[in-house]
Short mmCIF file of C-alpha atoms and ligand atoms in Angstrom, two decimals:
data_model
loop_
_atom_site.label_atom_id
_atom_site.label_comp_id
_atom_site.label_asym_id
_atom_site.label_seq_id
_atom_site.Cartn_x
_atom_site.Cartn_y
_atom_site.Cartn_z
CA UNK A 1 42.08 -7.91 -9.81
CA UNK A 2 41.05 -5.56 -7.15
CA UNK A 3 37.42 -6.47 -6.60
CA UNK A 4 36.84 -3.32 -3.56
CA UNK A 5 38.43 -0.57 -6.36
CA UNK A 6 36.95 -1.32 -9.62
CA UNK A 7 34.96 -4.11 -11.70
CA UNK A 8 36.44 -7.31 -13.52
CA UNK A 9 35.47 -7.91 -16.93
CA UNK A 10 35.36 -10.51 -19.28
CA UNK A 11 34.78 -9.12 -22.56
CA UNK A 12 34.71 -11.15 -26.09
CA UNK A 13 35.84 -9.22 -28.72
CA UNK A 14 33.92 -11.97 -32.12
CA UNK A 15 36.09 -9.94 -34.75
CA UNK A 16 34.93 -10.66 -38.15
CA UNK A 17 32.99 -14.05 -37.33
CA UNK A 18 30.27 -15.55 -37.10
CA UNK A 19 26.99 -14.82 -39.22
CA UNK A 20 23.69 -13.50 -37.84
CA UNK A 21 21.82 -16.82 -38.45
CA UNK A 22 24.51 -18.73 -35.97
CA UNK A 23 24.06 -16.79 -33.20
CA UNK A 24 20.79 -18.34 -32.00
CA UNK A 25 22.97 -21.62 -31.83
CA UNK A 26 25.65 -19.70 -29.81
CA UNK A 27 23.57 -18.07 -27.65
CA UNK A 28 22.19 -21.16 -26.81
CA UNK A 29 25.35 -23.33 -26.09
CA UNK A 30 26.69 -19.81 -24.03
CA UNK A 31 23.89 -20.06 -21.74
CA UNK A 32 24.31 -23.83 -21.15
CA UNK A 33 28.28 -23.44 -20.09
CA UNK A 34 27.99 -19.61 -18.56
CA UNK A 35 28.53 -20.09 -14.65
CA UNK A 36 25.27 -18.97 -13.24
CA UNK A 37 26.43 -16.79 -10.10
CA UNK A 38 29.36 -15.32 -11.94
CA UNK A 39 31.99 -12.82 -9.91
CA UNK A 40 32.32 -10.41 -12.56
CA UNK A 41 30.52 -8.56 -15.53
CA UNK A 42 30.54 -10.28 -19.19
CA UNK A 43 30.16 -8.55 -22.17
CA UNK A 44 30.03 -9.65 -25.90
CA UNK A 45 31.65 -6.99 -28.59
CA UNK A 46 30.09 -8.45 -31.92
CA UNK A 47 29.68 -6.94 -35.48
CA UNK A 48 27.02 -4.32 -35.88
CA UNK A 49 24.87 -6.17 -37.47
CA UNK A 50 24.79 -9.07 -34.42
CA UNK A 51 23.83 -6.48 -31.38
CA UNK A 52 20.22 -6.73 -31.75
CA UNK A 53 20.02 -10.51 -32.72
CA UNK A 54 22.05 -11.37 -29.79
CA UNK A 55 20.52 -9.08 -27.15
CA UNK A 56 17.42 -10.33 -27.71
CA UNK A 57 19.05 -14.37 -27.71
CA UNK A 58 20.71 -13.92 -24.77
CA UNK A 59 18.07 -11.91 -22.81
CA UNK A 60 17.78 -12.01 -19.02
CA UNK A 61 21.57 -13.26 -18.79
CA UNK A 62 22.93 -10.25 -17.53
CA UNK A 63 25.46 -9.83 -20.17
CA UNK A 64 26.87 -6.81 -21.56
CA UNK A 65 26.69 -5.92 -25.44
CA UNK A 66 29.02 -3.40 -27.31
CA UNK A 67 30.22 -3.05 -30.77
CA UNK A 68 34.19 -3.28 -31.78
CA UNK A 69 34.96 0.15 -33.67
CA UNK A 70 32.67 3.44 -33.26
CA UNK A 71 32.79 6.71 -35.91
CA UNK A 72 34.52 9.92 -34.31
CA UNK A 73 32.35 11.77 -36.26
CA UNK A 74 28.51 12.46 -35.05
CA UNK A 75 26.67 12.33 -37.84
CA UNK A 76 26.55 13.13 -41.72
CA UNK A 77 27.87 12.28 -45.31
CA UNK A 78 30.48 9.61 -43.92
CA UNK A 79 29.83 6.80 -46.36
CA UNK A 80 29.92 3.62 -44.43
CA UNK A 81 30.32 4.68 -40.45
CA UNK A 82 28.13 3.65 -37.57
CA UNK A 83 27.97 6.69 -34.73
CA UNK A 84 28.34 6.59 -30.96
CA UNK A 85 24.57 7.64 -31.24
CA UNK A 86 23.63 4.55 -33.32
CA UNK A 87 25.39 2.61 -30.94
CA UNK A 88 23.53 4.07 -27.76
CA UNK A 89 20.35 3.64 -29.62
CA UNK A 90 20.82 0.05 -29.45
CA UNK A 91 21.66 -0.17 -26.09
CA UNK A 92 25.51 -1.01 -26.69
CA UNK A 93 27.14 -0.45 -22.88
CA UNK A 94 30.61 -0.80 -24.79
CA UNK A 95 32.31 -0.12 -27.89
CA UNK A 96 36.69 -0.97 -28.01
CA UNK A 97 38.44 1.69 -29.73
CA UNK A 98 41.99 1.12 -31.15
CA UNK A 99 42.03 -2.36 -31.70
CA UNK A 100 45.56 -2.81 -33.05
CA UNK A 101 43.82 -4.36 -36.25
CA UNK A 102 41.75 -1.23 -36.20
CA UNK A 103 44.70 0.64 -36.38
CA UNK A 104 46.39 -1.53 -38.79
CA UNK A 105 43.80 -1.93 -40.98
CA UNK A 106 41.53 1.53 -40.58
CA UNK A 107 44.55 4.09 -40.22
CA UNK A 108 43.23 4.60 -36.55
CA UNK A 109 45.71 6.92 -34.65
CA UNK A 110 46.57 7.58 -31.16
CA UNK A 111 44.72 10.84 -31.87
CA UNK A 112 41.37 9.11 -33.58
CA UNK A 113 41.74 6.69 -31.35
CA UNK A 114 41.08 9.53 -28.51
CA UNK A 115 38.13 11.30 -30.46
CA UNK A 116 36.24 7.82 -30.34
CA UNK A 117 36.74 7.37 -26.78
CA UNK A 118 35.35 10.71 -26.59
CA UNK A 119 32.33 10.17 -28.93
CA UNK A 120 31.53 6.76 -27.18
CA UNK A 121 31.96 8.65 -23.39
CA UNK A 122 29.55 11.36 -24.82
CA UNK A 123 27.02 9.03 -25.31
CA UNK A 124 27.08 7.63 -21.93
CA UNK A 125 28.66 4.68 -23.11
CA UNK A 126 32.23 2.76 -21.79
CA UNK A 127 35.25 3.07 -24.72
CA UNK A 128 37.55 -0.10 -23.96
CA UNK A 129 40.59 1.84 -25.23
CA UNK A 130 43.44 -1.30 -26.81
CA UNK A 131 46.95 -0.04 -26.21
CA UNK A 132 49.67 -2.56 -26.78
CA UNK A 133 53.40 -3.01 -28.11
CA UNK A 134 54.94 -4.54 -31.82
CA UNK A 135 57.40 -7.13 -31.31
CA UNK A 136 59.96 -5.03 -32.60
CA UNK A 137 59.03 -2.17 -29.77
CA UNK A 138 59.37 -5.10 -27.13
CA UNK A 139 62.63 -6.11 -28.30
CA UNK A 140 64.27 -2.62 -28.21
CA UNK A 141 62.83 -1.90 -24.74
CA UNK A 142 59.97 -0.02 -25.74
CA UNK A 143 56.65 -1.31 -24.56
CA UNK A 144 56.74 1.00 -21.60
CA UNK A 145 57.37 4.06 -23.37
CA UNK A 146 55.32 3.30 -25.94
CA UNK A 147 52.10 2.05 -24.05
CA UNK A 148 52.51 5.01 -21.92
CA UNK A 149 52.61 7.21 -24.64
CA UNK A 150 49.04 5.92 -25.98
CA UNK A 151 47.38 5.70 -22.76
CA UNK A 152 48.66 9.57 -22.81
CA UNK A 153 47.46 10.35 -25.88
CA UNK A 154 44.03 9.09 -25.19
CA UNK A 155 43.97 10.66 -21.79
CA UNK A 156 44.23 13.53 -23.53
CA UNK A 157 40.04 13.29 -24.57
CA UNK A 158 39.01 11.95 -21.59
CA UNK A 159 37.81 14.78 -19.60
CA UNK A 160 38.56 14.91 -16.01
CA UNK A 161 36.45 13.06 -13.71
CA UNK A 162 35.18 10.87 -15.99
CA UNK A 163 38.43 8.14 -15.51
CA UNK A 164 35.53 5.66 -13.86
CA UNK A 165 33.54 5.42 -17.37
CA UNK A 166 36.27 4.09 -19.64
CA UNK A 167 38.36 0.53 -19.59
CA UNK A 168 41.57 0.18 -20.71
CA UNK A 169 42.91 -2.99 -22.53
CA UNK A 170 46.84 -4.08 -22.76
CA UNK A 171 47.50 -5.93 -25.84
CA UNK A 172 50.37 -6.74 -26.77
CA UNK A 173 49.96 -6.97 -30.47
CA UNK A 174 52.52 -9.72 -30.66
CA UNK A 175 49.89 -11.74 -28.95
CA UNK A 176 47.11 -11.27 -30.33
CA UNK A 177 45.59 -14.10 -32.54
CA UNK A 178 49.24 -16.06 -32.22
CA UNK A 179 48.74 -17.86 -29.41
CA UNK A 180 51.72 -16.45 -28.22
CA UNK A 181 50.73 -14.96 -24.25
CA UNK A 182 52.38 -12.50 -22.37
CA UNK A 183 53.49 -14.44 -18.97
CA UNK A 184 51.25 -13.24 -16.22
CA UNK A 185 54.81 -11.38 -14.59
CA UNK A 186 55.09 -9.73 -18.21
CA UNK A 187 51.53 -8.46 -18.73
CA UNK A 188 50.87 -7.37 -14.76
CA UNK A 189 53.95 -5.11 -15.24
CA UNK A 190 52.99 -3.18 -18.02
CA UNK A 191 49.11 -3.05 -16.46
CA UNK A 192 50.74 -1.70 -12.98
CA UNK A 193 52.44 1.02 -14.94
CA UNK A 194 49.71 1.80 -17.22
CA UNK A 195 47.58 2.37 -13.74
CA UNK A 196 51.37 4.44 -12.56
CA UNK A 197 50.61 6.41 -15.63
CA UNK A 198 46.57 7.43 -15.15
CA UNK A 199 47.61 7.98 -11.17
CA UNK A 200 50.38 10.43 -12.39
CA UNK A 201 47.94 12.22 -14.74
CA UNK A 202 44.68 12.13 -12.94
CA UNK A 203 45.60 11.27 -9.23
CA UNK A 204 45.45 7.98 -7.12
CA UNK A 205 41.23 7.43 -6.55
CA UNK A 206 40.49 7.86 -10.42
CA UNK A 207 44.07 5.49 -10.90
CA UNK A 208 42.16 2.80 -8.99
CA UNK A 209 38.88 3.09 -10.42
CA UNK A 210 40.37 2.47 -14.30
CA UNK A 211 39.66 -1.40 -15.02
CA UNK A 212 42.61 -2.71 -17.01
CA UNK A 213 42.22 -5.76 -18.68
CA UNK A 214 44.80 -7.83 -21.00
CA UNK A 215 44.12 -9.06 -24.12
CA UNK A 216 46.40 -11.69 -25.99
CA UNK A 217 45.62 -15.35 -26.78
CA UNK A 218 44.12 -15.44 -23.19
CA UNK A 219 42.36 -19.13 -22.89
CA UNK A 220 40.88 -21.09 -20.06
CA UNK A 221 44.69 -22.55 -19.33
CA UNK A 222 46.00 -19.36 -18.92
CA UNK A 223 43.26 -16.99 -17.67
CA UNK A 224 43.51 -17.76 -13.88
CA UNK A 225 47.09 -16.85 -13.99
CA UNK A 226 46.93 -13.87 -15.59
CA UNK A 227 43.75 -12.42 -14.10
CA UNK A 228 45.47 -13.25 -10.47
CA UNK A 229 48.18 -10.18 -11.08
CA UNK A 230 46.58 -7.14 -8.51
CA UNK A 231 46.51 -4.90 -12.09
CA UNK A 232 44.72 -7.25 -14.22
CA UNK A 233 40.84 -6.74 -13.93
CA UNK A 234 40.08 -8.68 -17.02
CA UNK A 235 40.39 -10.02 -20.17
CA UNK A 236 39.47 -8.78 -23.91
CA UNK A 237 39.28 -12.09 -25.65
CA UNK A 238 39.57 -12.53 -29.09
CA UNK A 239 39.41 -16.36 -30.69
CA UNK A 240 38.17 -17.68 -27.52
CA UNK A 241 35.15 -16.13 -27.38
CA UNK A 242 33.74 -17.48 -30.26
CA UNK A 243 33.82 -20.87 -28.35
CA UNK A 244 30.81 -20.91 -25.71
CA UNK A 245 33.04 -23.50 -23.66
CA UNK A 246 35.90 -21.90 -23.50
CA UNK A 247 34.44 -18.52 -23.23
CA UNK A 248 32.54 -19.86 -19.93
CA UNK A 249 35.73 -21.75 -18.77
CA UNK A 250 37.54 -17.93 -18.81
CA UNK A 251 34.58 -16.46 -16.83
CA UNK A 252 35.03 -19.16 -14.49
CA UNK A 253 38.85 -18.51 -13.74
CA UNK A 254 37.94 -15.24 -12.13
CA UNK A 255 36.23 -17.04 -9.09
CA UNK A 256 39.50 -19.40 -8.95
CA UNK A 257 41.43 -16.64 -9.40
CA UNK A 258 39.61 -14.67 -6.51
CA UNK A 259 39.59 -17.42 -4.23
CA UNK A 260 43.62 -17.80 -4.45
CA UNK A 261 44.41 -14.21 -3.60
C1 LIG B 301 41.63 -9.53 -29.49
O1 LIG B 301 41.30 -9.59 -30.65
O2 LIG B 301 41.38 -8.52 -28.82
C2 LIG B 301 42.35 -10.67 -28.92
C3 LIG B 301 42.87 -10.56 -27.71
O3 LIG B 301 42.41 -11.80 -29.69
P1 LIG B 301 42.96 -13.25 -29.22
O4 LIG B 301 42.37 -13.54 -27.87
O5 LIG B 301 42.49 -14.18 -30.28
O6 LIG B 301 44.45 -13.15 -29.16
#
C-alpha cells in the first residue's frame, strides 16, 4: 500500500450468490462486524439485481456499490445486457471488467475487455480491470509477459490522463476460488511490474496514482500479509465476502497492515 499516492480498497466481488431477500440479513450482520473508523474505501460488487436493495440496507455506511460485468455497447437491441448508463443511473461507483470467469464463461477478450473499461470510464464511473495468469502460463514463465500484455491491451482504451479513474486487479486465475494464494513475495512482484508497465506507458505520477489490488483466495489469515507489499493497494475478494465476519476481519488487516510498515 502506498497510502500518500493512491487509495486502498477492499472490494467484494458476491459472484453468483446470494438472493435479494438475504441481503437485509447481510447487511445487517456487515454493519455489526465493519470496523467503524476504517483506513480505506469498501465497496460491494453484487448482481444487478442486489445494487438498489443493498444501497438502500447499508445506507450511511460509507460503502461503495458497483456491479461485476458492464455491456460495451451503449444502448439498443442487445438481448440481455445491462449498460454503463444503467449502471450510473443507479449510482454504481464501480463495475470489474474481465473477471477471468467473465472471460471464461462470456468470451470476454483483452479487446472487450478494453471497450468496457471504456464504457464504464465514460460514464464517470471506476472499471476494476482483472488481469491474471493460467497455471499453465505460470509454469512456463509466463505470468509477466502475459499480465503485461493485458494491462497493455486495456491501456490501449484508457485515454490519457484518465490513469487516476480506473483500478487494476491481479488475479491469478489459479487462485481464484481454490484457496490456493499467491505468497505475498509472488503477488507484490507481478503488482510492482504491472505499476513498471503503466509508468512505461503513461509516465511515473499517473504509475503511482493506479490502485492495484490482488485478488485470489485472499482471507483474514492472509490479507495483512499480502496487503503489506508497497504495490498491493487492495484486495478483490471473492468467497470471503459473502461472509460479513470475515469480510470485516479483511478490512481490518489494512490498519495492521499500515501500522507495520
Ligand atoms: C474473485 O472472484 O475475484 C476472487 C478473488 O475470488 P476468491 O476470493 O474466492 O478467490
Amino acid at each position: 500500500m502506498n497510502k500518500k499516492y493512491r487509495k486502498t480498497i477492499i472490494a467484494g466481488n458476491w459472484k453468483m450468490n446470494l438472493v435479494p431477500s438475504e441481503v437485509k440479513a447481510f447487511a445487517d450482520e456487515l454493519r455489526a462486524f465493519l470496523p467503524k473508523a476504517r483506513t480505506c474505501e469498501v465497496a460491494l460488487l453484487v448482481p444487478y439485481t442486489h445494487i438498489s436493495t443493498l444501497r438502500r440496507a447499508l445506507k450511511d455506511n460509507r460503502i461503495g456499490f458497483g456491479a461485476q460485468d458492464v455491456s460495451a455497447r451503449d444502448k439498443g437491441a442487445y438481448t440481455g445486457e445491462v449498460s454503463a448508463d444503467m449502471l450510473s443511473d443507479m449510482n454504481a461507483h464501480y463495475v470489474i471488467v474481465g473477471h477471468s470467469e467473465c472471460r471464461q464463461y462470456h468470451g470476454d477478450t483483452d479487446f472487450t475487455v478494453g471497450e468496457k473499461a471504456a464504457a464504464v470510464l465514460g460514464k464517470g464511473m471506476c472499471p476494476i480491470i482483472c488481469v491474471g495468469e493460467s497455471l499453465e502460463q505460470r509454469e512456463r514463465g509466463l505470468t509477466m509477459a502475459y499480465t503485461t500484455y493485458q494491462v497493455l491491451a486495456a491501456l490501449s482504451y484508457i485515454p490519457e490522463g484518465k490513469e487516476r479513474q480506473i483500478v487494476i486487479a491481479y488475479e491469478p486465475i489459479w487462485a481464484i476460488g481454490t484457496g490456493r494464494t499467491a505468497s505475498p513475495e509472488e503477488a507484490g512482484e507481478v503488482c510492482a511490474g504491472i505499476r513498471a508497465v503503466l509508468r512505461a506507458k503513461r509516465g511515473a505520477r499517473a504509475a503511482r496514482s493506479v490502485s492495484i489490488l490482488y485478488g485470489g483466495s485472499m482471507n483474514p489469515g492472509n490479507a495483512k500479509t499480502l496487503l503489506s507489499m508497497p504495490d498491493i493497494d487492495g484486495g478483490l475478494i471473492g468467497g470471503a465476502s459473502l461472509k460479513p465476519r470475515d469480510f470485516s476481519q479483511i478490512v481490518d488487516a489494512v490498519a495492521l497492515a499500515a501500522q507495520e510498515a
